[in-house]
Amino acid sequence: MKNVVVIGGGVAGIQASLDLAERGIHVYLVEKEPSIGGRMALLDKTMSTNDCSICILAPKMNDCFSHPNIEVLEYSEVVGLTGEAGDFTVKVRRKAKYVDASKCTGCGDCMEKCPTEIPNEYNSNLNKRKAIYLPFPQAVPRKATIDEEYCLKLTKNRCGLCQKICKAEAIDYTQKDTMVELSAAAIIVAVGLSVYDPRDLHEYGYGKYENVRTWMEYERLINAAGPTHGHLKCAPDGRRPKKIAFIQCVGSRDVKRCRWCSSVCCMVSIKSAMLANEHYNDLESYIFYSDLRVFSKRFYEYSKRGEKDYRITYIHARPGEIAEDKRTKNLTLYYENEDEGKVDALEVEMVVLATPILPAEDTVRIAETLGLEVDDDGFLKTVDYLQYPVETSKPGVYVAGCCERPKDITESVIQASAAAAKAAVLAEG
Amino acid sequence: MMMAEELRIGVFVCDCGTNIAGFLDVPEVCEYAKTLPDVVYVKENMYTCSNAGIQEIMDAIPKYRLNRVVVASCTPRTHEPLFRKACEDAGLNKFLFEFVNIRDQCSWVHQKEREKATEKAKDLVRMGVARARLLEPLEEIEIPVEKSSLIIGGGVAGMTAALSLAEQGFEVHLVERECTLGGLLNGINELYPSDRDAGALLDEMREKIEGEKRVHVYLESEVDHVDGYIGNFSVKLKGKSRDELKVGTIIVATGAQPYEPMYMYNYDEYENVITQYELERMLKEKKTGNWQKIVFIQCVGGRGERVRYCSRICCMNSIKNARLLRKLLPDAEIYIIHRGMQTYGTVYEEYVRKAREEGVRFVRVKDGIPTASSLEKRNGKLAVGFYHPGLRRKLEIDADLVVLATPLIQREDAKRISQLLKVPLGQDGFFFEAHVKLRPVDFATDGIFMAGSCRAPADINECMMQAMAAASRAAIPMAKGYVKTEPYTPTIDEERCMGCGVCVEVCPYGAMHLVEKNGRRVAENIPAACKGCGACGSSCVHRAISMGHFRDEQIMAQIDEVVT
């Protein structure tokens, strides 16, 4: 029996790893962040059932980490590949965490004492985290990591508070990156996605108007573990919104930006609007869409439920412009309602932009390292869209999740299991 | 029952750094624990889960001859396996371990009530110790798994699953009720998005199946009867083959059927009003007419009309056929009247763009009302009327051909399959998965999986992906060769059991059944299928069912500690 290397510890990577490990195949799961969980760990609820995202994922993260057949290499990057299907050698850089994982208990004392605050990327930079940190409370493994870019001890040889406070004596400022070589019969690439930054769509004022948010920021704002503990707050006075507008296809289905449809955003906005209404039951939402894409199992019914029970109004329009009231910071959207055939305006307190899913930032680097082809849009290419849905251009390397094309959690899980079926043949063969 | 032995309970109370110790008085909880009956050792740990903490448990077991271990700390969700393993490694049966949750359910929720939180932690520890006294050593049960699979349905999903399982080294029995493999694909002309010939793909797949000695195909046959549970299903076929099979897993891939739009848009009266599937056949047989104006009407019967759901694949199907007709009839006008095109993703969005460039005209109407408002025969033409929201008036197109895009619906015999396997159908009529996000191709019943349009309408790419996923899931127990069940299964007191069958009805996993024993009907549990949920135990009015590790006495002892 040979090993399989899974690159990316989001829900797709976790599912693929568990499928393989359960049948007795040894898996190395390589994750670039200090915790597995990926994008799904940062979502508030999942659409169509409104399950708490981290609550359903965390048990899987734990299963994965504690599985005797899975070795998680967190905070690590794949930097080289040699060999061929059935007999690969994968070179991995394990980045220094400056914390002895065998001693750290994840208590959090060091994070309380650390004086260095930096924008928290796990909360869409909406609040601060420390230079020694856990990405999020349910992180797996629950071990601290020191950010070498910002740590005072590592950058200026000052401070050292975390070492003083750590009762487990886990802090080790001398740690270095290490290289490991993993042998693998097959590789599954599940490196996930990134999200479009809509700053270049000046008409919507993102980055300029405080009450214009992206959907990923909204996920954190509505989340009880997020920077506002789940309370929606608007500038300038922190009042909660009574009306929210969601704009679909911001940067996507746009030949000048992202040509594709991201598949999930219509449902994400419906879900977000439902959650807002669950928090404040007089809150009204307006979803501005081009084609409401609600095609998967129970999605259409969900969209109708939003209209009926959650005060959602769907408006067939692409707003041309948003204007901000300088005093109230309220936002007025100007649009042509295509279902009514008239030009209209709507004032709201908050606007959420549904920006498209892009390939993850390091997809190109991974593709070059592994020798994989990417498609015109930058996603990893399969041999044949129709018949070979998980096979990349390189035999023995399979793909799952959003790095292949935008898809939802269900489809990522399905593709991950499918990739595991192919990888298992090589590992057991 | 176990031998009467002296009870020696060890209690470990965790500070969890400041997570627990910061909000309640851990030393006080420890002192209190020492006063509880049969507690011979109490230890406070800064982190019971750290290597040092685990070592302390492992050292204390032999040193103080502990035969029960209680840890009061975070949550069993993440840490029970760790502490159980520590007990096991120190030679103690792991079911003699009891978890007391004083973090998630105590210190974290009472952060501003130190005294009350401390009292609650004491209550919880007392309850845990009471239960620990009654714990019994248990063994996990291993059940062997037959390394073969039954696949019901020989369409593209069933064939793909069969090939994948065979490739993974398992025997496959593929049962198809028609005289040929291929299912709905047999009636399809070309496949989007590559515009590849469906027949060629089918031929390729059939050939692979024929060349695969591990796949046994049963044509013109159906499943007549299924008995058993994961690892050990007995299957009887009917029809052309009456074989009896032994399989370890089952994949349901029975597909779907197109909705027939009777009494809609005069479909049953007008010759040139046809369904998408009839158009497929015409294109396949090259029997298209010299039509000058063609109108596709989307969502006929779908999206709240005859069925509530969106059928997912019809938009792409219409675009595909519109593009084909565009090539065949370069002068024809082709319209697709729709309620929002569902061309999701990278490839399909590109596909619709191409269709637009080639001159296919898309007309968007409002959702929630019938796509076209009228269809009448006038001067030998079909006048299709619809309300154009942008122009705010009704328009008409005089068409030569009207194509109705109807949804895929569940097959009529799905209900029979559902009863046969004791697996559920959802409100929409499609098979119902164990979890919509995280277990999309599993049934809640172990060992049974699903793929393709019997789950929800799916196109070829999606059917193949799901089939491979189902094959991966089904392969897990077969590759392992066994399934292990936690010993939380019920024991039935046959004297008390009246054979009423309530437990059989409430069991969501098909793990209870009635058997004849000594001339009486009594309930029996199938451990391999059982999840130990306790539904049977709690619903047995005769108190004949006792759940392993959660016996009534164990639970009552805990409750008594807090109510008395």
Coordinates of N, CA and C in Angstrom, one line a residue, chain B residues 74 81 97 99 107 112 117 124 131 159-160 177 191 204 253 255 333 376 415 418-419 437 449 454 457 483 520 523 528:
Chain B
C74 N -13.1 19.9 28.5 CA -13.7 20.6 27.4 C -15.0 20.1 26.8
P81 N -12.0 10.7 22.3 CA -11.1 9.6 21.7 C -9.7 9.6 22.4
F97 N -14.5 4.8 30.8 CA -14.1 6.2 30.9 C -15.4 7.1 30.8
F99 N -16.8 11.1 30.4 CA -16.4 12.5 30.1 C -17.4 13.5 30.8
S107 N -18.1 26.6 32.0 CA -17.3 27.8 32.2 C -17.5 28.8 31.1
K112 N -19.6 35.1 33.9 CA -19.7 36.1 34.9 C -20.3 35.7 36.2
A117 N -21.0 28.9 38.6 CA -20.3 28.0 37.7 C -19.6 26.9 38.5
L124 N -22.0 18.6 37.9 CA -21.7 17.8 36.7 C -20.7 16.7 37.1
R131 N -22.5 8.0 37.2 CA -22.6 7.2 36.0 C -21.4 6.2 35.9
M159 N -23.3 2.8 -14.9 CA -22.2 2.3 -15.6 C -20.9 2.9 -15.1
T160 N -20.9 4.2 -14.8 CA -19.6 4.8 -14.3 C -19.3 4.2 -12.9
R177 N -33.2 -2.6 -15.9 CA -34.5 -3.3 -16.3 C -34.8 -3.2 -17.8
L191 N -24.1 15.8 -26.7 CA -23.9 16.1 -25.3 C -23.2 17.5 -25.2
E204 N -18.7 3.5 -26.2 CA -17.4 3.4 -25.5 C -17.6 2.8 -24.1
A253 N -28.9 3.9 -8.7 CA -28.6 4.8 -9.8 C -29.8 4.6 -10.8
G255 N -31.9 6.7 -12.0 CA -32.2 7.8 -13.0 C -33.5 8.5 -12.8
E333 N -35.0 31.6 -37.5 CA -34.9 32.4 -36.3 C -35.2 31.4 -35.1
E376 N -51.4 29.3 -29.6 CA -52.6 29.0 -30.5 C -52.2 28.7 -31.9
K415 N -40.5 4.6 -5.7 CA -41.2 4.3 -4.4 C -40.9 2.8 -4.0
S418 N -37.4 2.5 -2.9 CA -37.3 3.1 -1.5 C -37.8 2.2 -0.4
Q419 N -38.9 1.5 -0.7 CA -39.5 0.5 0.3 C -38.6 -0.7 0.4
K437 N -24.9 18.6 2.5 CA -23.6 19.1 2.2 C -22.5 18.1 2.3
F449 N -25.8 3.8 -1.1 CA -25.4 5.0 -1.7 C -26.2 5.4 -2.9
C454 N -31.4 10.1 -10.0 CA -32.4 9.6 -8.9 C -32.2 10.5 -7.7
P457 N -32.0 16.1 -10.6 CA -31.6 16.2 -12.0 C -30.1 16.5 -12.1
V483 N -16.7 -3.8 9.1 CA -17.2 -2.6 9.7 C -17.1 -2.8 11.2
R520 N -42.8 -16.9 19.6 CA -43.3 -15.5 19.9 C -42.6 -14.5 19.0
A523 N -38.5 -8.5 19.1 CA -37.6 -7.6 18.3 C -36.2 -8.1 18.4
A528 N -24.7 -4.3 12.9 CA -24.0 -3.7 11.8 C -24.7 -2.5 11.3

